[in-house]
Short mmCIF file of C-alpha atoms and ligand atoms in Angstrom, two decimals:
data_model
loop_
_atom_site.label_atom_id
_atom_site.label_comp_id
_atom_site.label_asym_id
_atom_site.label_seq_id
_atom_site.Cartn_x
_atom_site.Cartn_y
_atom_site.Cartn_z
CA MET K 9 40.41 -11.53 -1.71
CA THR K 10 38.30 -8.59 0.72
CA MET K 11 34.86 -9.22 0.72
CA ALA K 12 33.16 -5.74 1.20
CA THR K 13 29.42 -6.50 1.14
CA LEU K 14 27.36 -5.52 3.22
CA VAL K 15 23.09 -6.21 3.46
CA VAL K 16 21.08 -3.69 5.56
CA VAL K 17 18.18 -5.40 6.91
CA GLY K 18 14.68 -3.93 8.52
CA THR K 19 14.10 -5.80 12.41
CA GLN K 20 10.66 -4.30 12.78
CA TRP K 21 7.59 -4.06 9.93
CA GLY K 22 9.87 -2.37 8.05
CA ASP K 23 9.82 1.71 8.00
CA GLU K 24 12.76 1.41 10.84
CA GLY K 25 14.96 4.47 8.64
CA LYS K 26 16.53 2.26 6.77
CA GLY K 27 16.40 5.05 3.56
CA LYS K 28 18.70 7.53 5.40
CA ILE K 29 21.03 4.83 6.50
CA VAL K 30 21.40 2.75 3.35
CA HIS K 31 22.00 6.69 1.77
CA LEU K 32 24.90 7.12 4.02
CA LEU K 33 26.65 3.79 3.76
CA SER K 34 26.46 4.30 -0.37
CA ARG K 35 28.87 6.74 0.25
CA ARG K 36 31.23 3.98 0.39
CA ALA K 37 29.60 1.44 -2.06
CA ASP K 38 30.30 1.07 -5.71
CA TYR K 39 27.04 -1.29 -6.32
CA ILE K 40 23.80 -0.50 -4.35
CA VAL K 41 21.70 -3.28 -4.94
CA ARG K 42 17.77 -4.39 -4.55
CA TYR K 43 16.80 -7.97 -3.38
CA GLN K 44 13.09 -8.03 -2.82
CA GLY K 45 9.70 -6.55 -2.73
CA GLY K 46 8.68 -3.93 -5.42
CA ASN K 47 7.07 -0.58 -5.55
CA ASN K 48 5.71 -1.38 -2.08
CA ALA K 49 8.45 0.02 -0.33
CA GLY K 50 9.41 3.77 -0.03
CA HIS K 51 12.44 4.94 1.19
CA THR K 52 12.42 8.71 2.22
CA VAL K 53 15.78 10.00 1.59
CA LEU K 54 17.17 13.81 2.18
CA ALA K 55 19.56 14.93 -0.27
CA ASP K 56 20.85 18.19 -1.10
CA GLY K 57 18.21 19.56 1.13
CA LYS K 58 15.57 17.69 -1.03
CA ARG K 59 13.43 14.96 0.19
CA PHE K 60 13.21 11.90 -1.92
CA ILE K 61 10.57 9.14 -2.42
CA LEU K 62 12.18 5.96 -3.89
CA HIS K 63 9.90 2.94 -4.50
CA LEU K 64 11.99 0.82 -6.82
CA ILE K 65 15.30 2.07 -7.76
CA PRO K 66 18.12 1.93 -4.63
CA SER K 67 18.45 4.74 -2.86
CA GLY K 68 22.16 4.89 -3.87
CA VAL K 69 21.27 6.38 -7.02
CA LEU K 70 20.85 9.80 -6.04
CA HIS K 71 24.77 9.01 -5.39
CA PRO K 72 26.62 10.36 -8.37
CA GLY K 73 28.58 7.51 -10.57
CA LYS K 74 27.38 4.64 -8.13
CA ARG K 75 25.58 1.60 -9.76
CA VAL K 76 22.46 0.29 -9.10
CA VAL K 77 20.76 -2.74 -9.34
CA ILE K 78 17.44 -4.47 -9.24
CA GLY K 79 17.60 -7.85 -8.69
CA ASN K 80 15.61 -11.00 -10.01
CA GLY K 81 13.87 -10.97 -6.10
CA VAL K 82 12.12 -7.66 -7.09
CA VAL K 83 9.06 -7.71 -9.02
CA VAL K 84 9.58 -4.78 -11.49
CA ASP K 85 6.11 -2.65 -12.81
CA PRO K 86 6.97 -1.02 -15.78
CA TRP K 87 5.57 1.56 -15.32
CA ALA K 88 6.40 2.43 -11.79
CA LEU K 89 9.58 2.64 -13.08
CA GLU K 90 8.75 4.73 -16.29
CA GLU K 91 7.33 7.34 -13.62
CA GLU K 92 10.64 6.33 -10.92
CA ILE K 93 12.88 7.06 -14.00
CA ARG K 94 11.00 10.08 -14.86
CA SER K 95 10.98 11.81 -11.56
CA LEU K 96 14.35 11.19 -11.17
CA ARG K 97 15.33 12.95 -14.06
CA ARG K 98 13.64 15.99 -13.31
CA TYR K 99 15.61 16.60 -10.41
CA GLY K 100 18.64 16.20 -13.13
CA ILE K 101 19.51 12.54 -11.91
CA ARG K 102 20.15 9.99 -15.07
CA VAL K 103 19.99 6.32 -14.64
CA GLU K 104 21.79 5.32 -17.98
CA GLY K 105 24.43 3.10 -17.86
CA ARG K 106 24.03 2.47 -14.22
CA LEU K 107 20.64 1.29 -13.90
CA HIS K 108 20.94 -2.58 -14.22
CA LEU K 109 17.71 -4.87 -13.98
CA SER K 110 17.61 -8.62 -13.69
CA LEU K 111 16.46 -10.17 -16.13
CA ALA K 112 15.03 -12.85 -13.75
CA ALA K 113 13.25 -10.41 -11.98
CA HIS K 114 8.94 -10.69 -12.90
CA VAL K 115 6.91 -8.03 -14.26
CA VAL K 116 3.93 -6.89 -12.20
CA LEU K 117 1.01 -6.36 -14.59
CA PRO K 118 -2.07 -4.19 -14.35
CA TYR K 119 -4.07 -7.53 -13.47
CA HIS K 120 -1.51 -7.68 -10.12
CA ARG K 121 -2.30 -4.75 -9.60
CA LEU K 122 -6.54 -5.09 -9.47
CA LEU K 123 -6.24 -8.25 -7.58
CA ASP K 124 -4.64 -6.74 -5.20
CA GLN K 125 -7.35 -4.22 -4.96
CA LEU K 126 -10.06 -6.58 -4.99
CA ARG K 127 -8.94 -9.07 -2.19
CA GLU K 128 -8.36 -5.83 -0.37
CA GLU K 129 -11.96 -4.59 -0.39
CA GLY K 130 -13.15 -7.60 0.64
CA THR K 131 -13.31 -10.37 3.55
CA GLU K 132 -10.13 -11.22 3.46
CA LYS K 133 -8.23 -7.74 4.24
CA LEU K 134 -4.40 -7.59 5.00
CA GLY K 135 -3.78 -3.60 4.45
CA THR K 136 -1.42 -4.17 1.61
CA THR K 137 -0.01 -1.16 -0.59
CA ARG K 138 -2.33 -2.53 -3.33
CA LYS K 139 0.73 -2.11 -5.78
CA GLY K 140 -0.21 -5.76 -7.36
CA ILE K 141 3.03 -7.06 -5.28
CA GLY K 142 1.27 -10.17 -3.23
CA PRO K 143 -0.07 -11.14 -7.08
CA ALA K 144 2.74 -11.02 -8.95
CA TYR K 145 4.58 -13.27 -6.93
CA ALA K 146 1.63 -15.54 -6.19
CA ASP K 147 1.79 -16.11 -10.26
CA LYS K 148 6.25 -16.37 -9.86
CA ALA K 149 5.05 -19.43 -7.32
CA SER K 150 2.76 -20.85 -9.11
CA ARG K 151 4.84 -20.31 -12.37
CA LEU K 152 3.00 -18.36 -14.04
CA GLY K 153 4.87 -15.20 -14.13
CA VAL K 154 6.33 -13.14 -16.25
CA ARG K 155 10.16 -12.68 -16.63
CA VAL K 156 11.63 -9.24 -17.37
CA ALA K 157 13.24 -11.57 -19.96
CA ASP K 158 9.95 -13.09 -21.47
CA TYR K 159 8.96 -9.43 -21.34
CA LEU K 160 11.53 -8.49 -23.69
CA GLU K 161 10.10 -11.34 -26.36
CA PRO K 162 7.25 -10.01 -27.77
CA ASP K 163 5.86 -12.96 -29.17
CA GLY K 164 6.57 -15.04 -26.19
CA PHE K 165 4.84 -12.39 -24.21
CA ARG K 166 1.83 -12.48 -25.59
CA GLU K 167 2.04 -16.18 -25.59
CA ILE K 168 2.43 -16.40 -21.84
CA LEU K 169 0.13 -13.64 -20.98
CA LYS K 170 -2.95 -15.13 -22.61
CA LYS K 171 -2.05 -18.50 -21.34
CA ASN K 172 -1.83 -16.43 -18.02
CA LEU K 173 -5.57 -14.93 -18.69
CA VAL K 174 -6.79 -18.07 -19.60
CA GLN K 175 -5.80 -19.98 -16.01
CA LYS K 176 -7.58 -16.76 -14.60
CA ARG K 177 -10.33 -16.36 -16.44
CA PHE K 178 -12.82 -17.41 -13.53
CA THR K 179 -11.33 -14.58 -10.95
CA PHE K 180 -11.76 -12.18 -14.26
CA LYS K 181 -15.62 -12.99 -14.60
CA SER K 182 -16.78 -11.32 -11.71
CA PHE K 183 -15.35 -8.21 -12.47
CA GLY K 184 -14.41 -8.15 -16.04
CA SER K 185 -13.08 -9.74 -19.14
CA PRO K 186 -9.80 -11.28 -19.46
CA ARG K 187 -9.62 -9.06 -22.59
CA SER K 188 -9.65 -5.95 -21.03
CA ALA K 189 -6.86 -7.27 -18.64
CA GLY K 190 -5.03 -8.43 -21.85
CA ARG K 191 -5.57 -5.03 -23.41
CA LYS K 192 -4.28 -3.30 -20.50
CA SER K 193 -1.10 -5.77 -19.85
CA LEU K 194 -0.35 -4.64 -23.68
CA GLU K 195 -0.93 -0.75 -23.11
CA SER K 196 2.47 0.80 -24.11
CA TYR K 197 3.93 -2.17 -24.61
CA PRO K 198 6.28 -0.93 -27.33
CA ARG K 199 7.27 1.67 -25.66
CA LEU K 200 7.48 -0.17 -21.92
CA ARG K 201 9.57 -2.70 -23.47
CA ARG K 202 12.16 -0.18 -25.26
CA LEU K 203 12.75 1.48 -21.20
CA LEU K 204 13.35 -2.00 -19.59
CA LYS K 205 15.80 -3.48 -22.53
CA ARG K 206 17.81 -0.48 -22.42
CA TYR K 207 18.58 -2.11 -18.88
CA ALA K 208 18.00 -5.38 -18.73
CA CYS K 209 21.37 -8.02 -18.08
CA ASP K 210 22.11 -11.01 -15.94
CA THR K 211 22.65 -9.40 -13.05
CA SER K 212 23.62 -12.03 -11.03
CA LEU K 213 26.79 -12.67 -12.81
CA LEU K 214 27.59 -8.28 -12.93
CA LEU K 215 27.48 -8.77 -9.24
CA ASN K 216 29.77 -12.04 -8.90
CA GLN K 217 32.03 -10.26 -11.14
CA ALA K 218 32.17 -7.06 -8.70
CA VAL K 219 32.39 -8.84 -5.68
CA ARG K 220 35.08 -11.11 -7.39
CA ASP K 221 37.28 -7.87 -8.50
CA GLY K 222 36.71 -6.53 -4.66
CA LYS K 223 34.29 -3.62 -4.94
CA ARG K 224 32.24 -3.36 -2.41
CA VAL K 225 28.58 -4.08 -3.14
CA LEU K 226 25.78 -2.86 -0.16
CA PHE K 227 21.99 -4.96 -0.61
CA GLU K 228 19.16 -2.65 0.37
CA GLY K 229 16.24 -4.87 1.56
CA ALA K 230 13.06 -3.41 1.61
CA GLN K 231 10.42 -3.86 4.14
CA GLY K 232 11.37 -5.60 7.39
CA THR K 233 11.72 -8.94 9.26
CA PHE K 234 8.67 -9.00 10.48
CA LEU K 235 6.66 -8.73 7.54
CA ASP K 236 9.06 -11.44 6.20
CA LEU K 237 6.93 -14.25 3.97
CA ASP K 238 8.54 -16.91 6.04
CA HIS K 239 9.37 -15.74 9.34
CA GLY K 240 6.86 -12.41 9.58
CA THR K 241 2.99 -12.05 11.83
CA TYR K 242 1.89 -14.24 8.56
CA PRO K 243 -0.57 -14.22 7.18
CA TYR K 244 0.06 -10.10 7.70
CA VAL K 245 3.04 -9.79 5.57
CA THR K 246 4.41 -9.30 1.99
CA SER K 247 4.97 -11.94 0.16
CA SER K 248 8.96 -11.96 -0.41
CA ASN K 249 11.77 -12.25 2.00
CA PRO K 250 13.11 -9.32 3.77
CA THR K 251 15.58 -10.97 5.80
CA ALA K 252 18.68 -10.93 5.32
CA GLY K 253 18.82 -14.43 3.39
CA GLY K 254 16.91 -12.65 0.80
CA ALA K 255 19.86 -11.14 -0.20
CA SER K 256 21.45 -14.29 -1.82
CA THR K 257 18.48 -15.74 -3.21
CA GLY K 258 17.45 -12.46 -4.13
CA THR K 259 20.29 -11.41 -6.68
CA GLY K 260 22.84 -14.83 -7.02
CA VAL K 261 25.13 -13.80 -4.85
CA GLY K 262 25.88 -16.93 -2.67
CA PRO K 263 25.77 -16.96 1.19
CA GLY K 264 29.37 -17.09 1.29
CA TRP K 265 30.03 -13.81 -0.18
CA ILE K 266 27.90 -12.28 2.18
CA ARG K 267 29.96 -10.75 4.79
CA GLU K 268 28.21 -8.94 7.28
CA VAL K 269 24.35 -7.89 8.17
CA LEU K 270 23.67 -4.47 9.62
CA GLY K 271 20.49 -4.42 11.32
CA VAL K 272 18.23 -1.06 11.19
CA MET K 273 15.88 -0.63 14.27
CA LYS K 274 14.02 2.56 15.19
CA ALA K 275 13.55 3.94 18.71
CA TYR K 276 10.19 2.78 19.03
CA THR K 277 7.53 0.41 16.92
CA THR K 278 5.21 1.26 13.69
CA ARG K 279 3.75 -0.93 11.07
CA VAL K 280 1.08 -0.19 8.24
CA GLY K 281 -1.31 -2.94 7.76
CA THR K 282 -3.46 -5.39 9.81
CA GLY K 283 -1.89 -7.76 11.76
CA PRO K 284 -0.76 -8.82 15.42
CA PHE K 285 0.82 -5.90 17.20
CA PRO K 286 1.69 -6.95 21.07
CA THR K 287 3.68 -3.23 22.12
CA GLU K 288 0.89 -0.83 20.34
CA MET K 289 0.00 2.13 22.45
CA PRO K 290 -3.34 4.09 23.41
CA PRO K 291 -4.48 5.97 20.86
CA ALA K 292 -3.84 9.77 22.57
CA LEU K 293 -0.03 8.60 22.61
CA ALA K 294 0.29 7.48 19.19
CA GLU K 295 -1.24 10.32 17.83
CA CYS K 296 1.17 12.26 19.71
CA LEU K 297 4.41 9.97 18.75
CA ARG K 298 3.09 9.92 15.56
CA LYS K 299 3.50 14.00 15.04
CA LYS K 300 6.43 13.97 16.64
CA GLY K 301 7.82 11.01 14.62
CA GLN K 302 6.05 11.64 11.40
CA GLU K 303 4.80 8.43 10.87
CA TYR K 304 2.79 8.34 8.05
CA GLY K 305 3.32 5.29 4.84
CA ALA K 306 5.94 6.99 2.61
CA THR K 307 3.75 4.71 -0.15
CA THR K 308 0.27 4.91 0.92
CA GLY K 309 0.24 7.95 3.13
CA ARG K 310 -1.43 5.78 5.64
CA PRO K 311 -1.14 6.75 9.12
CA ARG K 312 1.55 3.84 11.18
CA ARG K 313 -0.15 2.47 13.61
CA MET K 314 2.03 3.29 16.83
CA GLY K 315 3.86 1.16 19.61
CA TRP K 316 6.70 1.38 22.66
CA LEU K 317 9.51 -0.40 21.62
CA ASP K 318 9.82 -3.93 21.28
CA LEU K 319 13.46 -6.35 21.75
CA VAL K 320 11.31 -9.58 22.02
CA LEU K 321 10.96 -9.10 18.12
CA LEU K 322 14.70 -7.66 18.08
CA ARG K 323 15.67 -10.65 19.77
CA LYS K 324 14.25 -12.80 17.03
CA ALA K 325 15.52 -10.30 14.04
CA VAL K 326 18.95 -10.13 15.65
CA GLN K 327 19.21 -14.52 15.41
CA ILE K 328 17.21 -15.07 12.13
CA ASN K 329 19.28 -12.12 9.86
CA GLY K 330 22.84 -13.23 11.34
CA ILE K 331 22.81 -8.89 12.99
CA ARG K 332 26.11 -8.40 14.50
CA ARG K 333 25.86 -4.65 14.52
CA LEU K 334 22.99 -2.47 14.32
CA ALA K 335 21.55 0.78 13.32
CA LEU K 336 19.15 2.81 16.31
CA THR K 337 16.81 5.17 14.32
CA LYS K 338 14.53 8.26 15.44
CA LEU K 339 15.56 8.27 19.27
CA ASP K 340 15.19 11.98 19.19
CA VAL K 341 11.30 11.53 18.77
CA LEU K 342 11.53 9.96 22.30
CA SER K 343 12.68 12.99 24.20
CA GLY K 344 10.23 14.04 26.30
CA VAL K 345 8.56 10.63 26.70
CA SER K 346 8.81 9.27 30.47
CA PRO K 347 9.19 6.88 31.44
CA LEU K 348 10.57 4.82 28.72
CA ARG K 349 8.26 1.44 28.26
CA VAL K 350 10.37 -1.80 26.47
CA ALA K 351 8.77 -5.17 25.77
CA VAL K 352 11.22 -7.71 27.59
CA ALA K 353 9.04 -11.08 27.11
CA TYR K 354 5.39 -11.73 26.36
CA ARG K 355 3.19 -13.12 28.37
CA ILE K 356 0.92 -15.80 26.59
CA ARG K 357 -2.33 -17.56 27.70
CA GLY K 358 -1.06 -16.88 31.48
CA ARG K 359 2.46 -18.17 30.46
CA ARG K 360 5.72 -16.03 29.93
CA THR K 361 7.78 -16.27 27.19
CA ASP K 362 11.02 -14.16 25.65
CA TRP K 363 10.59 -15.81 22.26
CA PHE K 364 8.56 -14.73 19.81
CA PRO K 365 5.44 -16.67 18.71
CA ILE K 366 4.76 -18.69 15.16
CA SER K 367 1.03 -19.16 15.74
CA ARG K 368 -1.20 -16.48 14.73
CA LEU K 369 -3.14 -16.90 17.61
CA GLU K 370 -0.24 -16.74 20.05
CA GLN K 371 1.24 -13.76 18.20
CA SER K 372 -2.61 -11.95 18.58
CA ALA K 373 -2.77 -13.55 22.52
CA ALA K 374 0.80 -11.98 23.71
CA GLU K 375 0.91 -9.49 26.07
CA PRO K 376 4.31 -7.48 26.57
CA ILE K 377 6.00 -7.41 29.85
CA TYR K 378 7.69 -3.93 29.75
CA GLU K 379 10.36 -2.56 31.81
CA ASP K 380 10.37 1.01 32.57
CA LEU K 381 13.75 2.93 31.96
CA PRO K 382 14.04 6.72 32.91
CA GLY K 383 13.08 9.12 29.70
CA PHE K 384 15.32 12.11 28.41
CA ASP K 385 14.15 15.65 28.05
CA SER K 386 16.57 17.57 26.02
CA ASP K 387 16.48 17.47 21.93
CA LEU K 388 19.63 14.85 20.89
CA ARG K 389 19.87 16.69 17.25
CA GLN K 390 21.84 19.37 19.16
CA PHE K 391 24.86 16.68 19.74
CA ARG K 392 26.91 15.62 17.76
CA LYS K 393 28.88 13.50 20.22
CA ILE K 394 27.37 11.08 22.90
CA ASP K 395 29.10 11.96 25.67
CA GLN K 396 27.32 15.14 25.08
CA TRP K 397 23.69 13.40 25.86
CA PRO K 398 21.82 13.40 29.18
CA ARG K 399 22.64 10.27 30.96
CA GLN K 400 19.51 8.72 30.57
CA ALA K 401 19.57 8.49 26.95
CA ARG K 402 23.07 7.45 26.31
CA ASP K 403 22.11 4.12 29.75
CA TYR K 404 19.12 3.65 27.07
CA VAL K 405 21.65 2.81 24.50
CA ARG K 406 23.61 0.88 26.30
CA TRP K 407 21.42 -1.19 27.96
CA MET K 408 19.53 -2.19 24.83
CA GLU K 409 23.36 -3.34 23.17
CA LYS K 410 23.38 -5.79 26.54
CA PHE K 411 20.11 -6.70 26.32
CA LEU K 412 20.73 -7.73 22.57
CA GLY K 413 24.30 -8.52 22.71
CA VAL K 414 25.05 -6.94 19.72
CA SER K 415 26.72 -3.71 19.14
CA ILE K 416 24.65 -0.24 18.14
CA ALA K 417 27.34 0.89 15.49
CA ILE K 418 25.64 4.28 14.23
CA VAL K 419 22.32 6.38 16.25
CA SER K 420 20.24 8.32 14.14
CA VAL K 421 18.38 11.51 15.77
CA GLY K 422 17.50 13.43 12.85
CA PRO K 423 16.84 12.87 9.05
CA ARG K 424 19.72 15.21 8.02
CA ALA K 425 23.15 13.19 7.56
CA GLU K 426 24.90 14.99 10.19
CA GLU K 427 22.53 14.21 12.62
CA THR K 428 24.28 10.98 12.63
CA LEU K 429 26.24 9.57 15.51
CA VAL K 430 29.03 6.39 14.62
CA LEU K 431 29.20 4.79 18.11
CA ASP K 432 31.74 1.94 16.42
CA LYS K 433 34.77 3.02 15.00
CA LYS K 434 35.94 0.24 13.63
CA PHE K 435 32.08 -0.10 11.09
CA ASP K 436 34.23 0.71 7.99
CA TRP K 437 30.56 1.42 6.01
CA ILE K 438 30.44 5.00 7.10
P1 IMP N 503 1.98 -5.53 -0.20
O1 IMP N 503 3.42 -5.83 0.54
O2 IMP N 503 1.74 -4.63 -0.61
O3 IMP N 503 1.62 -7.25 -0.36
O4 IMP N 503 1.13 -5.29 1.66
C1 IMP N 503 1.81 -6.43 2.52
C2 IMP N 503 2.31 -6.25 4.17
O5 IMP N 503 3.19 -5.28 3.91
C3 IMP N 503 1.10 -5.09 4.53
O6 IMP N 503 0.96 -4.27 5.74
C4 IMP N 503 1.75 -3.61 4.15
O7 IMP N 503 1.27 -2.35 4.75
C5 IMP N 503 3.30 -4.19 4.41
N1 IMP N 503 4.46 -3.14 3.50
C6 IMP N 503 4.59 -3.38 2.63
N2 IMP N 503 5.48 -2.68 2.09
C7 IMP N 503 6.13 -1.87 3.08
C8 IMP N 503 6.94 -0.90 3.50
O8 IMP N 503 7.71 -0.81 2.82
N3 IMP N 503 6.86 -0.40 4.54
C9 IMP N 503 5.95 -0.83 5.74
N4 IMP N 503 5.08 -1.65 5.76
C10 IMP N 503 5.39 -2.25 4.41
#
């Protein structure tokens, strides 16, 4: 049996440009699947000359006829889902019959959003998207969560909600009553229940059947490797597993059925929110590159923090995701920057290390050791073949491949589909 499954993961702190890459690869997919995160994600896609930002529904939905799946590992805010379906409809895109929502996915309720906001206003600020993602996953792990299957059962849902709010009464006391939190959770309930019911099913069964039938299944990671709850810069992480392993737990398609992992890396590094960032740039340079690369959060509009490319991060991302091919994005943004600084190791408390440390103190203390490579001036967007590029740009890509020991299969030099070069002709997803 031929397995045609691919996981696409972000190798940095999210915002690597996965939206565009996934959109391109989706042309050759039958199913496009989200496996973690929620509407904290923002996937920006340019399709038919229009700019779409998708938060919850896989961006493959923009291709007519493709099936899209929200897996069990995702947390779903019914209000946000409704809004996203509505906004797609305004563009003439209908999801009926081709959107499938896992019955086992957890539901984000208004009090999750409230708890997220409260934390962000306190001293333990993480710089979250304030969408309630962390508190919803916390309830899941505490076995207090509401799954889609529960939400669809009115009596069962009310019962769980009641228990949950009793449990949280001390937290709620300081800023309002559990009753009002309960009322908010039930607002528009009949309508939202009908909406979820239309799409809900056992998506694990659906996807395993699809894989068995030889269908092409694309797993779309949200956020990135260093925002992973286990492997990222804890505690400045999201509450799910964006790394490739998450594709199995988050969908119920076993690791044995996953054929390949494609890592998406941006030619420089960005991060939103708080947390260590060894190669962060000085403000003036950051501002200049931010403008050029349009680096503002797709979900929150926040300016992203900017930094040089960090291959210490990439080395770890390649290993823990099992990446054999990479897609390099936004290389065009670096034109005119010289030299191109790349971190190849860190110095931590006077010692050199090649490996990204786990301790939060060491992560904050890490000072990058750079190599400087010659920059290039021309606008890469105008070229359709790598042979036409300035030698420095070509060398930069080849040097990176050698350093990481994986092939760079795709290079993106602009938001449009034509601004994409395929370097590895054997990669059968493009
Ligand atoms: P949360 O996922 O809203 O809890 O936020 C936790 C951390 O993940 C914060 O630093 C956010 O800025 C970051 N984050 C969440 N989603 C994304 C994303 O899609 N792109 C980049 N960063 C994200």
